[in-house]
Amino acid sequence: MALTPRYWQMVTLTSAGQRKIKAMPVAKRWCQIHLDNLESTDDSDRTSDDKKVQTYLWQRWQAGEQESSIALLCLRCWLSHQIAAICSQLASQFGQRYGFTTAELLPLVLDDDGRVTLTYQPLSVSILERYDPSQAALNTWASRVTKAHPEINRFCLERGLYRISDWALLNDTSVGRLARALPGLSTAALKQKETLLTAYHQVYRRDRIIQRQQSGRASRCLAPTDAQLLEISPGSPPGVVLQQLSELASQLREHRIAVRRGMPMTRSLDATIDNQPYLQVADPSPSEAEAESGAAQDEFVQRYRAHFLASLDEAIAAVARSYATGYEKRQPSKGKLFLSALDLFHCRGLSMGAIAQKIGLSSQVQVTRLLKLKRFRTEVCAHWFNQLKQQVKADALQFIAPARLSTITKQLEAVLTEETEAVMSEAAAEAQVSKNRQAKSKFAQRLCARLPSVLSAVKASP
């Protein structure tokens, strides 16, 4: 079988972020020994040959044999080409309209350093760990996972691109969410939208269930047919109904982009659920209720705002300390290097390349791996959310009945999730600014205020 060199050549990035093909001699030798003897398919089709090779490599890796890591390396090499091609496809499809290039996408997902022994999990391995050869071809699965990568989605959302079809968006939106997603509509206009979406769900979801039962798998959400449009709104021409659905999808898309980019919320702790305050005060005597409820609500909100920042400070300090301590255990002074790099990036606004020169690393890629900014923010957010949730619930019990708190717990947690994630989205967007970056995000400002004390604690530890 004639083998493509993609099984022993990996697409990597240079320290300057440029694409580079890196040869893997150990993978090439292994392929020549184990794969050359595989028989080609009868039709000599390249796709079929690739599938046979990939199945063989995947099975060798899954078996956990002595050379399973080399079989995995061959698959990682092949996947690096797929990931790069998917980035090029996205840039070709959307880049001109939304203002981005392939070079901007590659660092988000092309993260394999080519080492046989893994020290972290690159995207290629994540793709393989969740791959089932009986369900899809590897290139199809790689495309699906790469396009759904959180960093790709975040990058696209920051540029106003929400990659979901109108029909999938409508199918995924509950009627009950319309009022929150379209707050400017009159009662009559909202009712029309709700009626339209309800009819769409009844027809479209029914037909998708039938289709799935017949084919045994889910398919993409395609545009509704004329027959479906007539059933959705029997008294209207199909073209008119299609236009109405498209307009509704466009409005919902704008709302989702705003929410995912961390724009102002459509709900807050000062707002209401079902026309009742989130923190409706437990009724005292009738003569006191009116006077005290407003004061209690104000007091709770003031406490919440104080906890919001204090728990963020505590989360930043705890996670930064944890990272620094972990680095110090592995290599003395590396924890201090990590904290210094955090300061240079978030507080001084230096680029990764400039930071590398400042702290004595050889490339900006090494700085990226040292900081792990995305993972760092995720861990801070999780720690922050858990602390804030406990504090808010404890405070709430001073103002409302336990039964009321139990009723609104899910809504309360949803609001806290939105508010904490909005801060992190703002920080992520700020981190993408490569030049003249200033610490304007709430996350960066609180981080810069806490770093000196964290550094002092790390220096003082044995």
Coordinates of C-alpha atoms in Angstrom, one line a residue:
M1 CA 0.0 0.0 0.0
A2 CA 1.3 3.4 -0.9
L3 CA 1.3 5.6 2.2
T4 CA 0.9 9.3 2.5
P5 CA 3.6 11.1 4.4
R6 CA 0.9 12.7 6.5
Y7 CA 1.2 9.7 8.9
W8 CA 4.8 10.8 9.8
Q9 CA 4.8 14.5 9.2
M10 CA 3.1 16.8 11.7
V11 CA 1.8 20.3 11.1
T12 CA 3.1 22.4 13.9
L13 CA 3.6 26.1 14.6
T14 CA 6.9 28.0 15.0
S15 CA 7.6 30.3 17.9
A16 CA 6.3 33.1 15.7
G17 CA 3.0 31.2 15.0
Q18 CA 3.9 30.2 11.4
R19 CA 2.9 26.9 10.0
K20 CA 5.7 24.3 9.8
I21 CA 5.9 20.6 8.7
K22 CA 7.8 18.6 11.3
A23 CA 9.1 15.2 10.2
M24 CA 8.8 12.3 12.7
P25 CA 11.5 9.7 11.8
V26 CA 10.3 7.3 14.5
A27 CA 6.8 7.4 13.0
K28 CA 8.1 6.9 9.5
R29 CA 10.1 3.9 10.4
W30 CA 7.2 2.4 12.2
C31 CA 4.9 3.0 9.3
Q32 CA 7.3 1.4 6.8
I33 CA 7.6 -1.7 9.0
H34 CA 3.9 -2.2 9.9
L35 CA 1.8 -0.4 7.3
D36 CA 3.6 -1.1 4.0
N37 CA 2.3 -4.7 4.0
L38 CA -1.4 -3.7 4.4
E39 CA -3.3 -4.5 1.3
S40 CA -4.9 -1.7 -0.7
T41 CA -8.7 -1.9 -1.3
D42 CA -9.8 -3.4 -4.6
D43 CA -10.7 0.0 -6.1
S44 CA -7.4 1.6 -4.9
D45 CA -9.4 4.4 -3.5
R46 CA -7.3 6.7 -1.3
T47 CA -10.2 7.3 1.1
S48 CA -10.7 3.6 1.6
D49 CA -7.0 3.1 2.1
D50 CA -6.9 5.8 4.7
K51 CA -9.8 4.3 6.5
K52 CA -8.0 0.9 6.6
V53 CA -4.8 2.5 7.8
Q54 CA -6.6 4.5 10.5
T55 CA -8.6 1.6 11.7
Y56 CA -5.3 -0.4 12.0
L57 CA -3.6 2.4 13.9
W58 CA -6.5 3.0 16.1
Q59 CA -6.8 -0.7 17.1
R60 CA -3.0 -0.8 17.8
W61 CA -3.3 2.2 20.0
Q62 CA -6.4 0.9 21.8
A63 CA -4.7 -2.4 22.5
G64 CA -2.2 -0.6 24.7
E65 CA 0.8 -2.6 23.3
Q66 CA 4.4 -1.7 23.7
E67 CA 4.4 0.4 20.5
S68 CA 0.9 1.8 20.9
S69 CA 2.3 5.3 21.5
I70 CA 3.9 5.2 18.0
A71 CA 0.6 4.2 16.5
L72 CA -1.0 7.1 18.3
L73 CA 1.8 9.4 17.0
C74 CA 1.0 8.4 13.4
L75 CA -2.7 9.3 14.0
R76 CA -1.7 12.6 15.6
C77 CA 0.4 13.5 12.6
W78 CA -2.5 12.7 10.2
L79 CA -4.9 14.6 12.4
S80 CA -2.7 17.7 12.5
H81 CA -3.2 18.0 8.7
Q82 CA -6.9 17.6 9.1
I83 CA -7.1 20.3 11.8
A84 CA -5.1 22.7 9.7
A85 CA -7.4 22.0 6.7
I86 CA -10.5 22.6 8.8
C87 CA -9.1 26.0 9.9
S88 CA -8.4 26.9 6.3
Q89 CA -12.0 25.8 5.4
L90 CA -13.5 28.0 8.1
A91 CA -11.4 31.0 7.1
S92 CA -12.3 30.5 3.4
Q93 CA -16.0 30.2 4.2
F94 CA -16.3 33.0 6.8
G95 CA -13.0 34.9 7.0
Q96 CA -13.6 37.6 4.5
R97 CA -17.0 38.5 5.9
Y98 CA -16.1 38.3 9.6
G99 CA -12.5 39.5 9.3
F100 CA -10.2 36.7 10.2
T101 CA -7.6 34.4 8.6
T102 CA -6.4 30.8 8.9
A103 CA -3.3 32.1 10.8
E104 CA -5.5 33.4 13.6
L105 CA -7.4 30.1 14.0
L106 CA -4.4 27.7 13.9
P107 CA -2.9 28.6 17.4
L108 CA -6.3 27.9 19.0
V109 CA -6.4 24.2 18.0
L110 CA -3.0 23.2 16.5
D111 CA -1.4 22.4 19.9
D112 CA 0.5 19.1 19.4
D113 CA 4.3 19.4 20.0
G114 CA 5.0 16.0 18.5
R115 CA 6.5 14.3 21.5
V116 CA 6.0 10.6 21.7
T117 CA 5.4 10.7 25.5
L118 CA 2.6 13.1 26.1
T119 CA 2.9 15.7 28.9
Y120 CA -0.6 17.2 28.2
Q121 CA -3.5 16.3 25.9
P122 CA -3.5 18.0 22.5
L123 CA -6.7 18.3 20.5
S124 CA -5.7 15.4 18.3
V125 CA -5.8 13.0 21.3
S126 CA -9.1 14.4 22.5
I127 CA -10.5 13.7 19.0
L128 CA -9.3 10.1 19.2
E129 CA -10.4 9.4 22.8
R130 CA -14.0 10.2 21.8
Y131 CA -13.8 8.5 18.4
D132 CA -15.9 5.5 17.5
P133 CA -15.0 4.0 14.1
S134 CA -18.4 2.4 13.8
Q135 CA -20.2 5.7 13.9
A136 CA -18.2 8.0 11.5
A137 CA -15.1 8.3 9.5
L138 CA -12.1 9.9 11.3
N139 CA -12.0 12.9 9.1
T140 CA -15.7 13.6 9.6
W141 CA -15.3 13.2 13.4
A142 CA -12.2 15.4 13.4
S143 CA -14.1 18.1 11.5
R144 CA -17.0 18.0 13.9
V145 CA -14.9 18.2 17.1
T146 CA -12.5 20.9 15.8
K147 CA -15.4 23.1 14.6
A148 CA -17.1 22.7 18.0
H149 CA -13.9 23.5 19.9
P150 CA -14.6 26.1 22.7
E151 CA -11.8 28.3 21.5
I152 CA -13.0 28.3 17.9
N153 CA -16.5 29.1 19.0
R154 CA -15.4 31.9 21.3
F155 CA -13.2 33.3 18.6
C156 CA -16.0 33.3 16.1
L157 CA -18.5 34.7 18.6
E158 CA -16.2 37.6 19.3
R159 CA -16.4 38.5 15.6
G160 CA -20.2 38.1 15.5
L161 CA -20.2 34.6 13.9
Y162 CA -22.5 32.1 15.5
R163 CA -22.2 28.9 13.4
I164 CA -25.6 27.2 13.6
S165 CA -28.2 27.1 10.9
D166 CA -31.4 29.1 11.2
W167 CA -33.4 25.9 11.4
A168 CA -31.2 24.3 14.1
L169 CA -31.4 27.5 16.0
L170 CA -35.2 27.6 15.9
N171 CA -35.4 23.9 16.7
D172 CA -33.2 24.4 19.7
T173 CA -35.1 27.5 21.1
S174 CA -37.9 26.9 23.5
V175 CA -41.0 29.0 23.2
G176 CA -40.6 30.1 26.8
R177 CA -37.3 31.8 26.1
L178 CA -38.7 34.1 23.5
A179 CA -39.8 36.8 25.9
R180 CA -36.3 37.0 27.4
A181 CA -34.6 36.8 24.0
L182 CA -36.8 39.5 22.4
P183 CA -37.5 41.9 25.2
G184 CA -38.5 44.9 23.0
L185 CA -41.6 43.3 21.4
S186 CA -45.1 44.3 22.2
T187 CA -47.4 41.6 23.8
A188 CA -49.2 41.1 20.5
A189 CA -46.0 40.8 18.5
L190 CA -44.5 38.4 21.0
K191 CA -47.6 36.3 20.9
Q192 CA -47.3 36.0 17.1
K193 CA -43.7 34.9 17.4
E194 CA -44.6 32.3 20.0
T195 CA -47.4 30.9 17.8
L196 CA -45.1 30.7 14.8
L197 CA -42.3 28.9 16.8
T198 CA -44.8 26.5 18.4
A199 CA -46.1 25.5 15.0
Y200 CA -42.6 25.1 13.7
H201 CA -41.7 22.8 16.6
Q202 CA -44.8 20.7 16.1
V203 CA -44.2 20.1 12.4
Y204 CA -40.4 20.2 12.2
R205 CA -39.6 18.1 15.3
R206 CA -42.2 15.5 14.4
D207 CA -40.7 15.0 10.9
R208 CA -37.1 14.9 12.3
I209 CA -38.2 12.1 14.7
I210 CA -39.7 10.2 11.8
Q211 CA -36.6 10.7 9.7
R212 CA -34.3 9.5 12.6
Q213 CA -36.4 6.4 13.1
Q214 CA -36.1 5.6 9.4
S215 CA -32.4 6.2 9.0
G216 CA -31.3 5.3 12.5
R217 CA -29.3 8.5 13.0
A218 CA -29.8 12.3 13.3
S219 CA -29.3 14.5 10.3
R220 CA -28.6 18.2 9.9
C221 CA -31.4 20.6 10.3
L222 CA -32.3 21.4 6.7
A223 CA -34.6 24.2 5.5
P224 CA -38.3 23.3 5.9
T225 CA -40.0 22.1 2.7
D226 CA -43.0 23.8 1.1
A227 CA -45.2 21.1 2.5
Q228 CA -43.9 21.7 6.0
L229 CA -44.3 25.5 5.6
L230 CA -47.9 25.0 4.5
E231 CA -48.6 22.9 7.6
I232 CA -46.9 25.4 9.9
S233 CA -49.1 28.3 8.6
P234 CA -51.9 26.9 6.4
G235 CA -53.2 30.3 5.4
S236 CA -49.9 31.8 4.2
P237 CA -47.7 31.3 1.1
P238 CA -44.7 29.1 1.9
G239 CA -42.3 31.9 0.9
V240 CA -43.9 34.3 3.5
V241 CA -43.7 31.7 6.2
L242 CA -40.0 31.0 5.3
Q243 CA -39.2 34.7 5.6
Q244 CA -41.0 35.0 9.0
L245 CA -39.0 32.0 10.3
S246 CA -35.7 33.5 8.9
E247 CA -36.4 36.9 10.6
L248 CA -37.1 35.2 13.9
A249 CA -33.9 33.1 13.6
S250 CA -32.0 36.3 12.9
Q251 CA -33.3 37.9 16.1
L252 CA -32.5 34.8 18.2
R253 CA -29.0 34.7 16.7
E254 CA -28.3 38.3 17.8
H255 CA -29.5 37.5 21.3
R256 CA -27.3 34.3 21.6
I257 CA -24.2 36.1 20.2
A258 CA -24.7 38.9 22.8
V259 CA -25.1 36.4 25.7
R260 CA -22.1 34.3 24.6
R261 CA -19.9 37.4 24.1
G262 CA -20.6 38.5 27.7
M263 CA -22.8 41.4 26.8
P264 CA -25.2 42.9 29.3
M265 CA -27.5 40.2 30.7
T266 CA -31.2 39.9 30.1
R267 CA -31.6 38.9 33.7
S268 CA -29.9 40.0 36.9
L269 CA -30.2 39.6 40.6
D270 CA -32.0 42.9 40.7
A271 CA -34.6 41.6 38.3
T272 CA -37.6 39.2 38.7
I273 CA -38.7 35.7 37.9
D274 CA -42.3 35.4 36.8
N275 CA -42.9 38.9 37.9
Q276 CA -41.7 38.1 41.4
P277 CA -38.4 39.4 42.9
Y278 CA -35.6 36.7 42.9
L279 CA -35.3 37.5 46.6
Q280 CA -38.9 38.1 47.6
V281 CA -38.8 38.9 51.3
A282 CA -40.7 36.6 53.7
D283 CA -43.8 38.3 54.8
P284 CA -43.6 39.9 58.3
S285 CA -46.7 41.5 59.7
P286 CA -48.9 43.3 57.1
S287 CA -48.1 46.7 58.6
E288 CA -44.3 46.2 58.2
A289 CA -44.2 44.4 54.8
E290 CA -44.3 47.3 52.4
A291 CA -41.7 49.3 54.3
E292 CA -39.3 46.5 54.9
S293 CA -39.3 44.6 51.7
G294 CA -37.6 47.3 49.6
A295 CA -34.9 47.8 52.3
A296 CA -34.3 44.1 52.6
Q297 CA -34.0 43.8 48.8
D298 CA -31.5 46.6 48.7
E299 CA -29.4 45.2 51.5
F300 CA -29.2 41.8 49.8
V301 CA -28.1 43.3 46.5
Q302 CA -25.4 45.3 48.3
R303 CA -24.2 42.1 50.0
Y304 CA -24.2 40.2 46.7
R305 CA -22.1 42.9 45.0
A306 CA -19.6 42.7 47.8
H307 CA -19.4 38.9 47.7
F308 CA -19.2 39.0 43.9
L309 CA -15.8 40.8 44.0
A310 CA -14.5 39.3 47.2
S311 CA -15.1 35.7 46.0
L312 CA -13.5 36.6 42.6
D313 CA -10.4 37.8 44.5
E314 CA -10.3 34.7 46.6
A315 CA -10.7 32.4 43.5
I316 CA -7.9 34.2 41.6
A317 CA -5.5 34.0 44.6
A318 CA -6.3 30.3 45.3
V319 CA -5.9 29.1 41.7
A320 CA -2.8 31.2 41.1
R321 CA -1.3 29.9 44.3
S322 CA -2.2 26.3 43.2
Y323 CA -0.5 26.7 39.8
A324 CA 2.6 28.4 41.3
T325 CA 3.0 25.7 44.0
G326 CA 2.5 22.9 41.5
Y327 CA 5.2 24.4 39.2
E328 CA 7.6 24.9 42.2
K329 CA 7.3 21.3 43.1
R330 CA 8.3 20.2 39.6
Q331 CA 11.0 22.8 39.1
P332 CA 12.3 25.3 41.6
S333 CA 11.5 28.9 40.6
K334 CA 9.1 27.9 37.9
G335 CA 6.2 29.0 40.0
K336 CA 7.6 32.5 40.4
L337 CA 8.2 32.5 36.6
F338 CA 4.5 31.7 36.1
L339 CA 3.4 34.5 38.4
S340 CA 5.8 36.9 36.7
A341 CA 4.5 35.9 33.2
L342 CA 0.9 36.5 34.5
D343 CA 1.9 39.9 35.6
L344 CA 3.7 40.8 32.4
F345 CA 0.7 39.6 30.3
H346 CA -2.3 40.9 32.2
C347 CA -0.9 43.9 34.0
R348 CA 1.9 45.1 31.7
G349 CA 0.2 44.2 28.4
L350 CA 3.3 42.5 26.9
S351 CA 3.0 40.0 24.0
M352 CA 3.9 36.4 24.5
G353 CA 7.1 36.9 22.5
A354 CA 8.2 39.9 24.6
I355 CA 7.4 37.9 27.8
A356 CA 9.6 35.0 26.5
Q357 CA 12.5 37.4 26.2
K358 CA 11.8 38.9 29.7
I359 CA 11.7 35.7 31.6
G360 CA 14.3 33.7 29.6
L361 CA 12.2 31.3 27.6
S362 CA 13.0 30.5 24.0
S363 CA 9.7 31.1 22.3
Q364 CA 6.2 32.5 22.8
V365 CA 4.8 29.0 22.5
Q366 CA 6.6 28.1 25.7
V367 CA 5.0 31.1 27.4
T368 CA 1.6 30.0 26.2
R369 CA 2.1 26.5 27.6
L370 CA 3.4 28.0 30.9
L371 CA 0.4 30.3 31.4
K372 CA -2.4 28.0 30.1
L373 CA -4.6 31.1 30.1
K374 CA -7.8 29.4 29.0
R375 CA -7.5 26.6 31.6
F376 CA -6.5 29.1 34.3
R377 CA -9.6 31.2 33.6
T378 CA -11.8 28.1 33.6
E379 CA -10.5 27.0 37.0
V380 CA -10.9 30.5 38.5
C381 CA -14.4 30.6 37.2
A382 CA -15.4 27.2 38.7
H383 CA -13.9 28.1 42.1
W384 CA -15.5 31.5 42.0
F385 CA -18.9 30.2 41.1
N386 CA -18.9 27.6 43.9
Q387 CA -17.9 30.2 46.5
L388 CA -20.3 32.8 45.3
K389 CA -23.2 30.3 45.2
Q390 CA -22.7 29.2 48.8
Q391 CA -22.4 32.8 50.0
V392 CA -25.5 34.0 48.1
K393 CA -27.6 31.1 49.4
A394 CA -26.5 31.7 53.0
D395 CA -27.4 35.4 52.6
A396 CA -30.7 34.7 50.9
L397 CA -31.9 32.7 53.9
Q398 CA -31.7 35.9 56.0
F399 CA -34.3 37.5 53.7
I400 CA -36.5 34.8 52.3
A401 CA -38.2 31.7 53.4
P402 CA -36.3 28.4 52.8
A403 CA -39.2 27.1 50.6
R404 CA -38.8 30.2 48.4
L405 CA -35.1 29.6 48.1
S406 CA -35.6 26.0 47.2
T407 CA -38.0 27.1 44.4
I408 CA -35.6 29.6 42.8
T409 CA -32.4 27.7 43.3
K410 CA -32.0 26.7 39.6
Q411 CA -32.9 30.1 38.4
L412 CA -30.5 31.7 40.9
E413 CA -27.6 29.4 39.8
A414 CA -28.4 30.2 36.1
V415 CA -28.0 33.9 36.8
L416 CA -24.8 33.4 38.8
T417 CA -23.4 31.3 35.9
E418 CA -24.2 34.0 33.4
E419 CA -22.7 36.8 35.5
T420 CA -19.5 34.9 36.3
E421 CA -19.1 33.7 32.7
A422 CA -19.7 37.2 31.4
V423 CA -16.6 38.4 33.4
M424 CA -14.6 35.5 32.0
S425 CA -15.7 36.2 28.4
E426 CA -14.6 39.8 28.8
A427 CA -11.2 38.6 30.0
A428 CA -10.9 36.2 27.1
A429 CA -11.7 38.9 24.6
E430 CA -9.1 41.3 26.2
A431 CA -6.5 38.5 26.1
Q432 CA -6.8 38.3 22.3
V433 CA -5.6 41.9 21.9
S434 CA -2.0 41.4 20.8
K435 CA -0.7 45.0 21.0
N436 CA -1.2 47.9 23.4
R437 CA -3.3 45.7 25.7
Q438 CA -4.5 47.4 28.9
A439 CA -5.9 45.7 32.0
K440 CA -9.5 47.0 31.6
S441 CA -11.4 43.8 32.3
K442 CA -12.7 43.2 35.8
F443 CA -10.8 39.9 35.8
A444 CA -7.4 41.5 34.9
Q445 CA -7.8 44.3 37.4
R446 CA -8.6 42.0 40.3
L447 CA -5.8 39.6 39.2
C448 CA -3.2 42.5 39.1
A449 CA -4.3 43.6 42.6
R450 CA -3.9 40.1 44.0
L451 CA -0.6 39.0 42.3
P452 CA 1.8 40.7 44.8
S453 CA 0.3 38.9 47.8
V454 CA 0.3 35.6 46.0
L455 CA 4.0 36.0 45.0
S456 CA 4.9 36.9 48.6
A457 CA 3.2 33.8 49.8
V458 CA 4.9 31.6 47.3
K459 CA 8.3 33.1 48.1
A460 CA 7.7 32.6 51.8
S461 CA 6.7 28.9 51.4
P462 CA 9.4 26.3 52.1

